[in-house]
Amino acid sequence: MKALLLRDLRLAFRSGGGFGLGLAFFFLLSVLVPLGVGPEGSTLARIAPGILWVGALLACLLSLDRIFALDHEDGSLDLLATAPIPLEAVVAIKALAHWIVTGLPLTLIAPGLAIFLNLPPAGYPWLVLSLLLGTPALSIIGAFGAALTVGLRRGGLLLSLLVLPLYVPTLIFGGEVVRRGAENMALATPLALLAAISLGAAALLPFAAASAIRVNLR
């Protein structure tokens, strides 16, 4: 399990996966939105939670098709499907590797980018916490979508169409946590729901993704 995780992390960095691309996209979005919206601080502060979460979501989406694509191309996925390791565990490890490469760096740089969007200081810790709780769901749901489209030509567009509707609850509650935190409002409910989405996805979707991979490999 540990060896598989380290292997996926090495592949992600060596093959130029979503690490640099996702961070660059997140940075550009945070810089370009103020230029397009204008310098009005109150306007930027109002839209900052949603923009930051949309940016993180789209940055994660950029590298989803690579979760299983490289293994499918070189035949490693067939070996993993017949290995002593449960395929559900393989899916979970790959989702974890994707989160480490994309979700975690996005979470770490988000406070710095929030400066461009004039997010109130009270919202900074809640931005980090919401991304820590919510981005694992993005990776796990993305792994499920990648499993459904593995082996398909030009499956990236289909993957986006499948995954984006499933991302909506995470986006809504993640942005709401940041908004309420920035305005010093009660946020226990959206925070609990955000955590529940990640926990529920982690508990159920590896099994669904493993079943989809088995069907696609037949």
GROMACS .gro file of C-alpha atoms in nm:
model
  218
    1MET     CA    1   0.000   0.000   0.000
    2LYS     CA    2   0.273   0.244   0.097
    3ALA     CA    3   0.478   0.143  -0.207
    4LEU     CA    4   0.179   0.206  -0.434
    5LEU     CA    5   0.125   0.551  -0.281
    6LEU     CA    6   0.491   0.645  -0.326
    7ARG     CA    7   0.485   0.515  -0.683
    8ASP     CA    8   0.182   0.726  -0.772
    9LEU     CA    9   0.338   1.034  -0.615
   10ARG     CA   10   0.659   0.983  -0.814
   11LEU     CA   11   0.463   0.936  -1.135
   12ALA     CA   12   0.259   1.250  -1.069
   13PHE     CA   13   0.570   1.465  -1.029
   14ARG     CA   14   0.775   1.303  -1.306
   15SER     CA   15   0.502   1.303  -1.568
   16GLY     CA   16   0.405   1.662  -1.503
   17GLY     CA   17   0.065   1.566  -1.367
   18GLY     CA   18  -0.176   1.814  -1.217
   19PHE     CA   19   0.062   1.951  -0.953
   20GLY     CA   20   0.203   2.258  -1.128
   21LEU     CA   21  -0.090   2.293  -1.367
   22GLY     CA   22  -0.348   2.305  -1.089
   23LEU     CA   23  -0.152   2.556  -0.884
   24ALA     CA   24  -0.095   2.776  -1.189
   25PHE     CA   25  -0.465   2.767  -1.276
   26PHE     CA   26  -0.565   2.853  -0.919
   27PHE     CA   27  -0.318   3.141  -0.912
   28LEU     CA   28  -0.427   3.282  -1.248
   29LEU     CA   29  -0.794   3.264  -1.158
   30SER     CA   30  -0.734   3.448  -0.829
   31VAL     CA   31  -0.538   3.719  -1.009
   32LEU     CA   32  -0.763   3.759  -1.314
   33VAL     CA   33  -1.097   3.778  -1.131
   34PRO     CA   34  -1.011   4.106  -0.952
   35LEU     CA   35  -0.893   4.250  -1.284
   36GLY     CA   36  -1.222   4.158  -1.448
   37VAL     CA   37  -1.455   4.248  -1.162
   38GLY     CA   38  -1.280   4.569  -1.065
   39PRO     CA   39  -1.098   4.699  -0.758
   40GLU     CA   40  -1.409   4.747  -0.543
   41GLY     CA   41  -1.314   4.579  -0.215
   42SER     CA   42  -1.665   4.506  -0.093
   43THR     CA   43  -1.756   4.332  -0.419
   44LEU     CA   44  -1.444   4.117  -0.412
   45ALA     CA   45  -1.496   4.027  -0.047
   46ARG     CA   46  -1.852   3.916  -0.123
   47ILE     CA   47  -1.755   3.685  -0.411
   48ALA     CA   48  -1.421   3.566  -0.268
   49PRO     CA   49  -1.549   3.246  -0.096
   50GLY     CA   50  -1.722   3.123  -0.410
   51ILE     CA   51  -1.437   3.216  -0.644
   52LEU     CA   52  -1.175   3.045  -0.428
   53TRP     CA   53  -1.380   2.728  -0.405
   54VAL     CA   54  -1.460   2.726  -0.777
   55GLY     CA   55  -1.090   2.772  -0.848
   56ALA     CA   56  -0.994   2.483  -0.622
   57LEU     CA   57  -1.263   2.261  -0.775
   58LEU     CA   58  -1.157   2.331  -1.134
   59ALA     CA   59  -0.788   2.294  -1.047
   60CYS     CA   60  -0.859   1.947  -0.905
   61LEU     CA   61  -1.061   1.862  -1.215
   62LEU     CA   62  -0.766   1.926  -1.447
   63SER     CA   63  -0.575   1.613  -1.347
   64LEU     CA   64  -0.856   1.367  -1.279
   65ASP     CA   65  -0.821   1.183  -1.609
   66ARG     CA   66  -0.464   1.088  -1.515
   67ILE     CA   67  -0.559   0.895  -1.202
   68PHE     CA   68  -0.595   0.566  -1.390
   69ALA     CA   69  -0.495   0.662  -1.745
   70LEU     CA   70  -0.120   0.598  -1.712
   71ASP     CA   71  -0.176   0.262  -1.544
   72HIS     CA   72  -0.425   0.162  -1.812
   73GLU     CA   73  -0.190   0.259  -2.093
   74ASP     CA   74   0.106   0.052  -1.969
   75GLY     CA   75  -0.100  -0.242  -1.843
   76SER     CA   76  -0.036  -0.179  -1.476
   77LEU     CA   77  -0.406  -0.147  -1.405
   78ASP     CA   78  -0.465  -0.509  -1.512
   79LEU     CA   79  -0.192  -0.620  -1.273
   80LEU     CA   80  -0.335  -0.413  -0.990
   81ALA     CA   81  -0.681  -0.560  -1.053
   82THR     CA   82  -0.542  -0.912  -1.004
   83ALA     CA   83  -0.297  -0.827  -0.724
   84PRO     CA   84  -0.347  -0.949  -0.364
   85ILE     CA   85  -0.432  -0.588  -0.268
   86PRO     CA   86  -0.809  -0.526  -0.285
   87LEU     CA   87  -0.896  -0.309  -0.582
   88GLU     CA   88  -1.100  -0.087  -0.351
   89ALA     CA   89  -0.781  -0.013  -0.155
   90VAL     CA   90  -0.600   0.066  -0.481
   91VAL     CA   91  -0.870   0.321  -0.567
   92ALA     CA   92  -0.846   0.477  -0.222
   93ILE     CA   93  -0.466   0.502  -0.245
   94LYS     CA   94  -0.485   0.665  -0.587
   95ALA     CA   95  -0.743   0.913  -0.462
   96LEU     CA   96  -0.513   0.990  -0.168
   97ALA     CA   97  -0.218   1.044  -0.403
   98HIS     CA   98  -0.429   1.279  -0.615
   99TRP     CA   99  -0.527   1.475  -0.303
  100ILE     CA  100  -0.166   1.503  -0.186
  101VAL     CA  101  -0.057   1.630  -0.527
  102THR     CA  102  -0.348   1.868  -0.590
  103GLY     CA  103  -0.585   1.926  -0.296
  104LEU     CA  104  -0.321   1.971  -0.027
  105PRO     CA  105  -0.107   2.225  -0.218
  106LEU     CA  106  -0.419   2.419  -0.315
  107THR     CA  107  -0.520   2.431   0.052
  108LEU     CA  108  -0.180   2.559   0.155
  109ILE     CA  109  -0.161   2.841  -0.100
  110ALA     CA  110  -0.528   2.945  -0.075
  111PRO     CA  111  -0.474   3.201   0.208
  112GLY     CA  112  -0.209   3.378   0.003
  113LEU     CA  113  -0.436   3.396  -0.301
  114ALA     CA  114  -0.729   3.512  -0.087
  115ILE     CA  115  -0.542   3.841  -0.045
  116PHE     CA  116  -0.604   3.922  -0.411
  117LEU     CA  117  -0.978   3.872  -0.356
  118ASN     CA  118  -0.992   4.084  -0.040
  119LEU     CA  119  -1.126   3.802   0.175
  120PRO     CA  120  -1.180   3.932   0.532
  121PRO     CA  121  -0.911   3.808   0.773
  122ALA     CA  122  -1.172   3.623   0.980
  123GLY     CA  123  -1.237   3.395   0.683
  124TYR     CA  124  -0.878   3.274   0.638
  125PRO     CA  125  -0.876   2.989   0.893
  126TRP     CA  126  -1.218   2.874   0.774
  127LEU     CA  127  -1.099   2.878   0.414
  128VAL     CA  128  -0.813   2.644   0.505
  129LEU     CA  129  -1.036   2.421   0.718
  130SER     CA  130  -1.307   2.400   0.453
  131LEU     CA  131  -1.054   2.303   0.188
  132LEU     CA  132  -0.896   2.043   0.418
  133LEU     CA  133  -1.239   1.889   0.475
  134GLY     CA  134  -1.376   1.929   0.124
  135THR     CA  135  -1.091   1.863  -0.120
  136PRO     CA  136  -1.066   1.492  -0.022
  137ALA     CA  137  -1.423   1.455  -0.150
  138LEU     CA  138  -1.318   1.615  -0.479
  139SER     CA  139  -1.039   1.360  -0.522
  140ILE     CA  140  -1.251   1.060  -0.424
  141ILE     CA  141  -1.544   1.160  -0.644
  142GLY     CA  142  -1.296   1.231  -0.921
  143ALA     CA  143  -1.144   0.885  -0.883
  144PHE     CA  144  -1.492   0.737  -0.922
  145GLY     CA  145  -1.547   0.939  -1.239
  146ALA     CA  146  -1.204   0.841  -1.371
  147ALA     CA  147  -1.288   0.475  -1.309
  148LEU     CA  148  -1.608   0.508  -1.512
  149THR     CA  149  -1.423   0.656  -1.810
  150VAL     CA  150  -1.095   0.463  -1.797
  151GLY     CA  151  -0.999   0.330  -2.138
  152LEU     CA  152  -1.231   0.562  -2.328
  153ARG     CA  153  -1.088   0.781  -2.599
  154ARG     CA  154  -1.125   1.149  -2.521
  155GLY     CA  155  -1.277   1.055  -2.189
  156GLY     CA  156  -1.172   1.384  -2.029
  157LEU     CA  157  -1.481   1.573  -2.145
  158LEU     CA  158  -1.712   1.291  -2.042
  159LEU     CA  159  -1.535   1.275  -1.706
  160SER     CA  160  -1.598   1.646  -1.649
  161LEU     CA  161  -1.967   1.608  -1.736
  162LEU     CA  162  -2.002   1.315  -1.496
  163VAL     CA  163  -1.810   1.464  -1.205
  164LEU     CA  164  -1.916   1.829  -1.202
  165PRO     CA  165  -2.277   1.765  -1.089
  166LEU     CA  166  -2.142   1.547  -0.806
  167TYR     CA  167  -1.913   1.831  -0.699
  168VAL     CA  168  -2.198   2.078  -0.648
  169PRO     CA  169  -2.281   1.993  -0.281
  170THR     CA  170  -1.915   2.017  -0.183
  171LEU     CA  171  -1.887   2.351  -0.362
  172ILE     CA  172  -2.200   2.489  -0.195
  173PHE     CA  173  -2.111   2.391   0.160
  174GLY     CA  174  -1.741   2.476   0.119
  175GLY     CA  175  -1.818   2.826  -0.001
  176GLU     CA  176  -2.080   2.867   0.271
  177VAL     CA  177  -1.831   2.777   0.544
  178VAL     CA  178  -1.591   3.045   0.422
  179ARG     CA  179  -1.866   3.304   0.381
  180ARG     CA  180  -2.008   3.246   0.726
  181GLY     CA  181  -1.663   3.237   0.882
  182ALA     CA  182  -1.571   3.567   0.719
  183GLU     CA  183  -1.892   3.725   0.853
  184ASN     CA  184  -1.857   3.568   1.201
  185MET     CA  185  -2.179   3.372   1.161
  186ALA     CA  186  -2.266   3.024   1.291
  187LEU     CA  187  -2.113   2.765   1.059
  188ALA     CA  188  -2.148   2.433   1.241
  189THR     CA  189  -2.409   2.300   0.998
  190PRO     CA  190  -2.227   2.357   0.665
  191LEU     CA  191  -1.901   2.246   0.826
  192ALA     CA  192  -2.057   1.920   0.946
  193LEU     CA  193  -2.221   1.860   0.608
  194LEU     CA  194  -1.893   1.921   0.428
  195ALA     CA  195  -1.716   1.668   0.650
  196ALA     CA  196  -2.002   1.422   0.602
  197ILE     CA  197  -1.969   1.443   0.224
  198SER     CA  198  -1.598   1.359   0.241
  199LEU     CA  199  -1.651   1.075   0.489
  200GLY     CA  200  -1.943   0.933   0.292
  201ALA     CA  201  -1.750   0.951  -0.034
  202ALA     CA  202  -1.448   0.783   0.126
  203ALA     CA  203  -1.667   0.503   0.264
  204LEU     CA  204  -1.871   0.427  -0.049
  205LEU     CA  205  -1.709   0.543  -0.370
  206PRO     CA  206  -1.395   0.321  -0.365
  207PHE     CA  207  -1.625   0.019  -0.391
  208ALA     CA  208  -1.822   0.175  -0.676
  209ALA     CA  209  -1.503   0.278  -0.855
  210ALA     CA  210  -1.352  -0.069  -0.816
  211SER     CA  211  -1.664  -0.224  -0.969
  212ALA     CA  212  -1.647   0.019  -1.261
  213ILE     CA  213  -1.281  -0.068  -1.323
  214ARG     CA  214  -1.357  -0.441  -1.324
  215VAL     CA  215  -1.631  -0.386  -1.581
  216ASN     CA  216  -1.406  -0.172  -1.804
  217LEU     CA  217  -1.122  -0.426  -1.792
  218ARG     CA  218  -1.336  -0.716  -1.912
   0.00000   0.00000   0.00000
